[in-house]
mmCIF file of C-alpha atoms in Angstrom:
data_model
loop_
_atom_site.group_PDB
_atom_site.id
_atom_site.type_symbol
_atom_site.label_atom_id
_atom_site.label_comp_id
_atom_site.label_asym_id
_atom_site.label_seq_id
_atom_site.Cartn_x
_atom_site.Cartn_y
_atom_site.Cartn_z
ATOM 1 C CA UNK A 1 -12.388 -13.289 -9.794
ATOM 2 C CA UNK A 2 -11.478 -13.484 -6.068
ATOM 3 C CA UNK A 3 -9.040 -10.535 -6.036
ATOM 4 C CA UNK A 4 -5.162 -10.556 -5.834
ATOM 5 C CA UNK A 5 -3.672 -13.853 -5.082
ATOM 6 C CA UNK A 6 -0.160 -14.295 -3.722
ATOM 7 C CA UNK A 7 1.859 -17.556 -3.508
ATOM 8 C CA UNK A 8 3.293 -18.653 -1.204
ATOM 9 C CA UNK A 9 1.820 -17.019 1.962
ATOM 10 C CA UNK A 10 5.023 -17.829 3.918
ATOM 11 C CA UNK A 11 8.478 -18.644 3.100
ATOM 12 C CA UNK A 12 11.308 -19.420 5.285
ATOM 13 C CA UNK A 13 14.814 -19.731 3.538
ATOM 14 C CA UNK A 14 18.496 -19.953 4.377
ATOM 15 C CA UNK A 15 20.644 -16.987 3.735
ATOM 16 C CA UNK A 16 22.169 -17.158 0.361
ATOM 17 C CA UNK A 17 19.273 -19.136 -1.240
ATOM 18 C CA UNK A 18 17.153 -17.751 -4.122
ATOM 19 C CA UNK A 19 13.485 -17.423 -3.581
ATOM 20 C CA UNK A 20 10.621 -16.664 -5.939
ATOM 21 C CA UNK A 21 7.119 -15.337 -5.255
ATOM 22 C CA UNK A 22 4.130 -15.161 -7.508
ATOM 23 C CA UNK A 23 1.283 -12.767 -7.928
ATOM 24 C CA UNK A 24 -1.859 -13.142 -9.789
ATOM 25 C CA UNK A 25 -3.687 -9.854 -10.140
ATOM 26 C CA UNK A 26 -7.333 -8.964 -10.902
ATOM 27 C CA UNK A 27 -7.618 -10.111 -14.410
ATOM 28 C CA UNK A 28 -9.087 -6.840 -15.799
ATOM 29 C CA UNK A 29 -6.325 -4.710 -14.103
ATOM 30 C CA UNK A 30 -3.439 -3.675 -16.493
ATOM 31 C CA UNK A 31 -1.296 -2.354 -13.602
ATOM 32 C CA UNK A 32 0.613 -4.636 -11.076
ATOM 33 C CA UNK A 33 2.688 -3.309 -8.224
ATOM 34 C CA UNK A 34 5.226 -4.864 -5.749
ATOM 35 C CA UNK A 35 5.680 -3.510 -2.317
ATOM 36 C CA UNK A 36 7.629 -4.600 0.698
ATOM 37 C CA UNK A 37 6.647 -3.911 4.306
ATOM 38 C CA UNK A 38 8.653 -4.330 7.405
ATOM 39 C CA UNK A 39 7.496 -4.318 10.985
ATOM 40 C CA UNK A 40 6.079 -0.970 12.144
ATOM 41 C CA UNK A 41 6.405 0.558 8.660
ATOM 42 C CA UNK A 42 4.154 1.336 5.761
ATOM 43 C CA UNK A 43 4.599 -0.534 2.543
ATOM 44 C CA UNK A 44 7.337 0.628 0.589
ATOM 45 C CA UNK A 45 7.105 0.596 -3.484
ATOM 46 C CA UNK A 46 9.481 -1.699 -5.196
ATOM 47 C CA UNK A 47 8.337 -1.783 -8.883
ATOM 48 C CA UNK A 48 5.405 -1.710 -11.091
ATOM 49 C CA UNK A 49 4.179 -2.897 -14.404
ATOM 50 C CA UNK A 50 1.812 -1.741 -17.068
ATOM 51 C CA UNK A 51 0.694 -4.795 -18.913
ATOM 52 C CA UNK A 52 4.123 -6.574 -19.472
ATOM 53 C CA UNK A 53 6.342 -3.564 -19.449
ATOM 54 C CA UNK A 54 8.211 -2.688 -16.200
ATOM 55 C CA UNK A 55 8.008 1.078 -16.009
ATOM 56 C CA UNK A 56 9.681 1.814 -12.617
ATOM 57 C CA UNK A 57 12.075 0.310 -10.274
ATOM 58 C CA UNK A 58 12.680 1.749 -6.794
ATOM 59 C CA UNK A 59 16.221 2.295 -5.547
ATOM 60 C CA UNK A 60 15.283 -0.223 -2.900
ATOM 61 C CA UNK A 61 15.436 -2.936 -5.514
ATOM 62 C CA UNK A 62 18.937 -4.079 -5.605
ATOM 63 C CA UNK A 63 20.564 -6.082 -8.323
ATOM 64 C CA UNK A 64 19.569 -9.294 -6.496
ATOM 65 C CA UNK A 65 15.912 -8.489 -7.005
ATOM 66 C CA UNK A 66 14.144 -9.066 -10.363
ATOM 67 C CA UNK A 67 10.591 -8.959 -11.313
ATOM 68 C CA UNK A 68 8.813 -10.160 -14.541
ATOM 69 C CA UNK A 69 5.252 -10.056 -15.852
ATOM 70 C CA UNK A 70 5.768 -12.131 -19.012
ATOM 71 C CA UNK A 71 2.499 -11.992 -20.615
ATOM 72 C CA UNK A 72 0.828 -9.032 -18.773
ATOM 73 C CA UNK A 73 -1.002 -11.455 -16.421
ATOM 74 C CA UNK A 74 0.777 -12.856 -13.481
ATOM 75 C CA UNK A 75 4.153 -11.621 -12.151
ATOM 76 C CA UNK A 76 6.998 -13.059 -10.276
ATOM 77 C CA UNK A 77 9.472 -11.567 -7.911
ATOM 78 C CA UNK A 78 12.837 -13.303 -7.549
ATOM 79 C CA UNK A 79 15.499 -12.575 -4.802
ATOM 80 C CA UNK A 80 18.677 -14.119 -5.357
ATOM 81 C CA UNK A 81 21.267 -14.697 -2.658
ATOM 82 C CA UNK A 82 18.888 -13.665 0.165
ATOM 83 C CA UNK A 83 20.159 -11.820 3.196
ATOM 84 C CA UNK A 84 18.638 -11.457 6.606
ATOM 85 C CA UNK A 85 17.616 -7.871 5.678
ATOM 86 C CA UNK A 86 15.316 -9.234 3.053
ATOM 87 C CA UNK A 87 13.039 -10.532 5.714
ATOM 88 C CA UNK A 88 9.636 -8.757 5.245
ATOM 89 C CA UNK A 89 6.187 -8.907 3.980
ATOM 90 C CA UNK A 90 6.063 -8.695 0.130
ATOM 91 C CA UNK A 91 2.761 -7.222 -1.133
ATOM 92 C CA UNK A 92 1.345 -7.218 -4.642
ATOM 93 C CA UNK A 93 -1.320 -4.889 -5.795
ATOM 94 C CA UNK A 94 -3.233 -4.356 -8.922
ATOM 95 C CA UNK A 95 -5.380 -1.675 -10.533
ATOM 96 C CA UNK A 96 -6.581 0.006 -13.634
ATOM 97 C CA UNK A 97 -4.763 2.796 -15.251
ATOM 98 C CA UNK A 98 -5.936 5.864 -13.339
ATOM 99 C CA UNK A 99 -7.112 3.631 -10.567
ATOM 100 C CA UNK A 100 -6.296 6.154 -7.579
ATOM 101 C CA UNK A 101 -10.040 7.017 -7.314
ATOM 102 C CA UNK A 102 -11.009 3.437 -6.742
ATOM 103 C CA UNK A 103 -8.003 2.311 -4.873
ATOM 104 C CA UNK A 104 -5.398 -0.457 -5.460
ATOM 105 C CA UNK A 105 -6.331 -3.931 -4.522
ATOM 106 C CA UNK A 106 -3.712 -5.692 -2.543
ATOM 107 C CA UNK A 107 -3.039 -9.322 -2.000
ATOM 108 C CA UNK A 108 -2.465 -10.851 1.378
ATOM 109 C CA UNK A 109 1.204 -10.961 0.949
ATOM 110 C CA UNK A 110 4.121 -13.325 1.179
ATOM 111 C CA UNK A 111 5.979 -13.259 4.427
ATOM 112 C CA UNK A 112 9.601 -14.027 3.939
ATOM 113 C CA UNK A 113 11.989 -15.064 6.637
ATOM 114 C CA UNK A 114 15.588 -15.372 5.962
ATOM 115 C CA UNK A 115 17.442 -17.379 8.686
ATOM 116 C CA UNK B 1 12.934 11.212 3.069
ATOM 117 C CA UNK B 2 9.628 10.443 4.504
ATOM 118 C CA UNK B 3 7.130 12.231 2.164
ATOM 119 C CA UNK B 4 3.992 10.957 4.022
ATOM 120 C CA UNK B 5 3.886 10.872 7.748
ATOM 121 C CA UNK B 6 1.596 9.605 10.436
ATOM 122 C CA UNK B 7 2.758 11.054 13.579
ATOM 123 C CA UNK B 8 0.396 9.099 16.051
ATOM 124 C CA UNK B 9 1.482 5.533 16.236
ATOM 125 C CA UNK B 10 -1.620 4.531 18.049
ATOM 126 C CA UNK B 11 -5.142 5.823 18.914
ATOM 127 C CA UNK B 12 -7.642 4.474 21.335
ATOM 128 C CA UNK B 13 -11.394 5.476 21.296
ATOM 129 C CA UNK B 14 -14.468 4.250 22.875
ATOM 130 C CA UNK B 15 -17.172 2.582 20.682
ATOM 131 C CA UNK B 16 -19.651 5.080 19.278
ATOM 132 C CA UNK B 17 -17.282 7.893 19.565
ATOM 133 C CA UNK B 18 -15.337 9.724 16.688
ATOM 134 C CA UNK B 19 -11.979 8.357 15.591
ATOM 135 C CA UNK B 20 -9.751 10.997 13.983
ATOM 136 C CA UNK B 21 -6.629 9.678 12.155
ATOM 137 C CA UNK B 22 -4.075 12.305 10.882
ATOM 138 C CA UNK B 23 -1.564 12.418 7.962
ATOM 139 C CA UNK B 24 0.857 15.107 6.814
ATOM 140 C CA UNK B 25 2.696 15.063 3.447
ATOM 141 C CA UNK B 26 5.545 17.138 2.080
ATOM 142 C CA UNK B 27 5.410 16.564 -1.632
ATOM 143 C CA UNK B 28 3.209 19.169 -3.421
ATOM 144 C CA UNK B 29 3.062 17.038 -6.523
ATOM 145 C CA UNK B 30 0.779 14.496 -4.783
ATOM 146 C CA UNK B 31 -2.718 14.846 -6.325
ATOM 147 C CA UNK B 32 -4.556 11.822 -4.991
ATOM 148 C CA UNK B 33 -4.787 10.606 -1.354
ATOM 149 C CA UNK B 34 -6.007 7.388 -0.130
ATOM 150 C CA UNK B 35 -6.687 5.511 3.347
ATOM 151 C CA UNK B 36 -6.213 1.800 3.783
ATOM 152 C CA UNK B 37 -7.029 -0.525 6.659
ATOM 153 C CA UNK B 38 -4.886 -3.430 7.528
ATOM 154 C CA UNK B 39 -5.652 -6.351 9.731
ATOM 155 C CA UNK B 40 -2.832 -8.730 10.888
ATOM 156 C CA UNK B 41 -1.629 -11.342 8.269
ATOM 157 C CA UNK B 42 -3.817 -9.703 5.542
ATOM 158 C CA UNK B 43 -2.988 -7.123 2.810
ATOM 159 C CA UNK B 44 -4.074 -3.460 2.975
ATOM 160 C CA UNK B 45 -7.966 -2.893 2.167
ATOM 161 C CA UNK B 46 -8.888 0.342 0.400
ATOM 162 C CA UNK B 47 -11.319 2.509 2.410
ATOM 163 C CA UNK B 48 -11.521 5.937 0.694
ATOM 164 C CA UNK B 49 -9.616 8.228 -1.435
ATOM 165 C CA UNK B 50 -9.844 12.049 -2.272
ATOM 166 C CA UNK B 51 -8.562 14.009 -5.162
ATOM 167 C CA UNK B 52 -6.616 17.163 -4.486
ATOM 168 C CA UNK B 53 -9.206 19.230 -6.146
ATOM 169 C CA UNK B 54 -11.659 18.357 -3.310
ATOM 170 C CA UNK B 55 -11.500 19.027 0.360
ATOM 171 C CA UNK B 56 -13.852 16.490 1.589
ATOM 172 C CA UNK B 57 -15.026 13.011 0.645
ATOM 173 C CA UNK B 58 -17.646 10.962 2.420
ATOM 174 C CA UNK B 59 -18.547 7.295 2.279
ATOM 175 C CA UNK B 60 -20.833 5.995 4.975
ATOM 176 C CA UNK B 61 -19.027 6.188 8.423
ATOM 177 C CA UNK B 62 -15.906 7.303 6.798
ATOM 178 C CA UNK B 63 -14.922 10.875 5.850
ATOM 179 C CA UNK B 64 -11.571 12.188 4.588
ATOM 180 C CA UNK B 65 -10.811 15.890 4.798
ATOM 181 C CA UNK B 66 -7.862 17.577 2.852
ATOM 182 C CA UNK B 67 -6.278 20.807 3.717
ATOM 183 C CA UNK B 68 -3.843 21.480 0.842
ATOM 184 C CA UNK B 69 -2.240 24.664 2.215
ATOM 185 C CA UNK B 70 -1.281 22.737 5.336
ATOM 186 C CA UNK B 71 -0.437 19.549 3.467
ATOM 187 C CA UNK B 72 -2.610 17.662 5.891
ATOM 188 C CA UNK B 73 -5.448 15.123 5.624
ATOM 189 C CA UNK B 74 -7.458 13.462 8.191
ATOM 190 C CA UNK B 75 -9.834 10.489 8.274
ATOM 191 C CA UNK B 76 -12.813 10.551 10.579
ATOM 192 C CA UNK B 77 -14.913 7.479 11.515
ATOM 193 C CA UNK B 78 -18.157 8.076 13.008
ATOM 194 C CA UNK B 79 -19.382 6.127 15.009
ATOM 195 C CA UNK B 80 -16.399 4.005 15.866
ATOM 196 C CA UNK B 81 -17.016 0.277 16.104
ATOM 197 C CA UNK B 82 -14.808 -2.506 17.621
ATOM 198 C CA UNK B 83 -14.404 -3.971 14.079
ATOM 199 C CA UNK B 84 -12.690 -0.798 13.090
ATOM 200 C CA UNK B 85 -9.718 -1.777 15.235
ATOM 201 C CA UNK B 86 -6.885 -2.163 12.781
ATOM 202 C CA UNK B 87 -3.885 -0.356 11.477
ATOM 203 C CA UNK B 88 -4.644 2.666 9.229
ATOM 204 C CA UNK B 89 -2.278 3.732 6.557
ATOM 205 C CA UNK B 90 -2.395 7.033 4.721
ATOM 206 C CA UNK B 91 -1.081 6.849 0.997
ATOM 207 C CA UNK B 92 -0.383 9.580 -1.506
ATOM 208 C CA UNK B 93 0.122 9.302 -5.285
ATOM 209 C CA UNK B 94 0.879 11.508 -8.361
ATOM 210 C CA UNK B 95 -2.015 10.164 -10.456
ATOM 211 C CA UNK B 96 -1.121 12.240 -13.349
ATOM 212 C CA UNK B 97 2.340 13.087 -14.276
ATOM 213 C CA UNK B 98 2.849 15.085 -17.408
ATOM 214 C CA UNK B 99 -0.429 13.798 -18.766
ATOM 215 C CA UNK B 100 0.514 10.210 -18.129
ATOM 216 C CA UNK B 101 -1.350 8.406 -15.464
ATOM 217 C CA UNK B 102 1.203 7.236 -12.918
ATOM 218 C CA UNK B 103 -0.052 5.830 -9.627
ATOM 219 C CA UNK B 104 2.901 4.664 -7.362
ATOM 220 C CA UNK B 105 1.690 4.902 -3.719
ATOM 221 C CA UNK B 106 3.742 6.514 -0.968
ATOM 222 C CA UNK B 107 2.553 5.327 2.432
ATOM 223 C CA UNK B 108 2.763 6.702 5.916
ATOM 224 C CA UNK B 109 4.017 4.525 8.905
ATOM 225 C CA UNK B 110 0.371 3.694 9.968
ATOM 226 C CA UNK B 111 -1.562 4.391 13.102
ATOM 227 C CA UNK B 112 -2.964 1.535 15.147
ATOM 228 C CA UNK B 113 -6.568 2.119 15.971
ATOM 229 C CA UNK B 114 -8.241 0.401 19.107
ATOM 230 C CA UNK B 115 -11.862 0.872 19.600
ATOM 231 C CA UNK B 116 -13.014 -0.333 22.885
ATOM 232 C CA UNK B 117 -16.516 -1.842 23.451
#
């Protein structure tokens, strides 16, 4: 297992288009998190899953955002009708339950640019 | 509402000296604190964590100190090396909420560390 994988690494889209990102976590990890990071800021929590259940969604996650983890393995994050304000780095992380002591493993992120 | 703050946007130190990165938090419910390092175009990499029941945790050149009464933590890097140059993020979590492990991370804004040879 080589860590958390995110695809694509970069995505440029026109405003109003839909985009979907994929995250493959470390296979033994049952928790998966999505974060968003804009320039000069720390990552901001969007949502997280424990196995296939989505347990929390941030207020940052508008109705245009939806995330799934259908079989408790990989996850997708879809943004509908993209806006320029959606331009950011989208980070995925995974962990064991109670993984604070060992940290959370992040992927390299998907950089979204909305033009 | 910025619950985790890193008030120094940048820090510059000489190779071999100590780097001290600071972080303040406001939410007294936080019970685990983590430090991450981030290089450009990569995701954050976990460095070290500390539970709220401890006041110090050490791992090689990295030591994290926690002052709960002041709601303050710091990361010490000794000796600093040029390869340590990166953005450092402090993060906090409520690892256990009502007996259920939780774990959402709240990050500070980051501090850019530059270590000069």
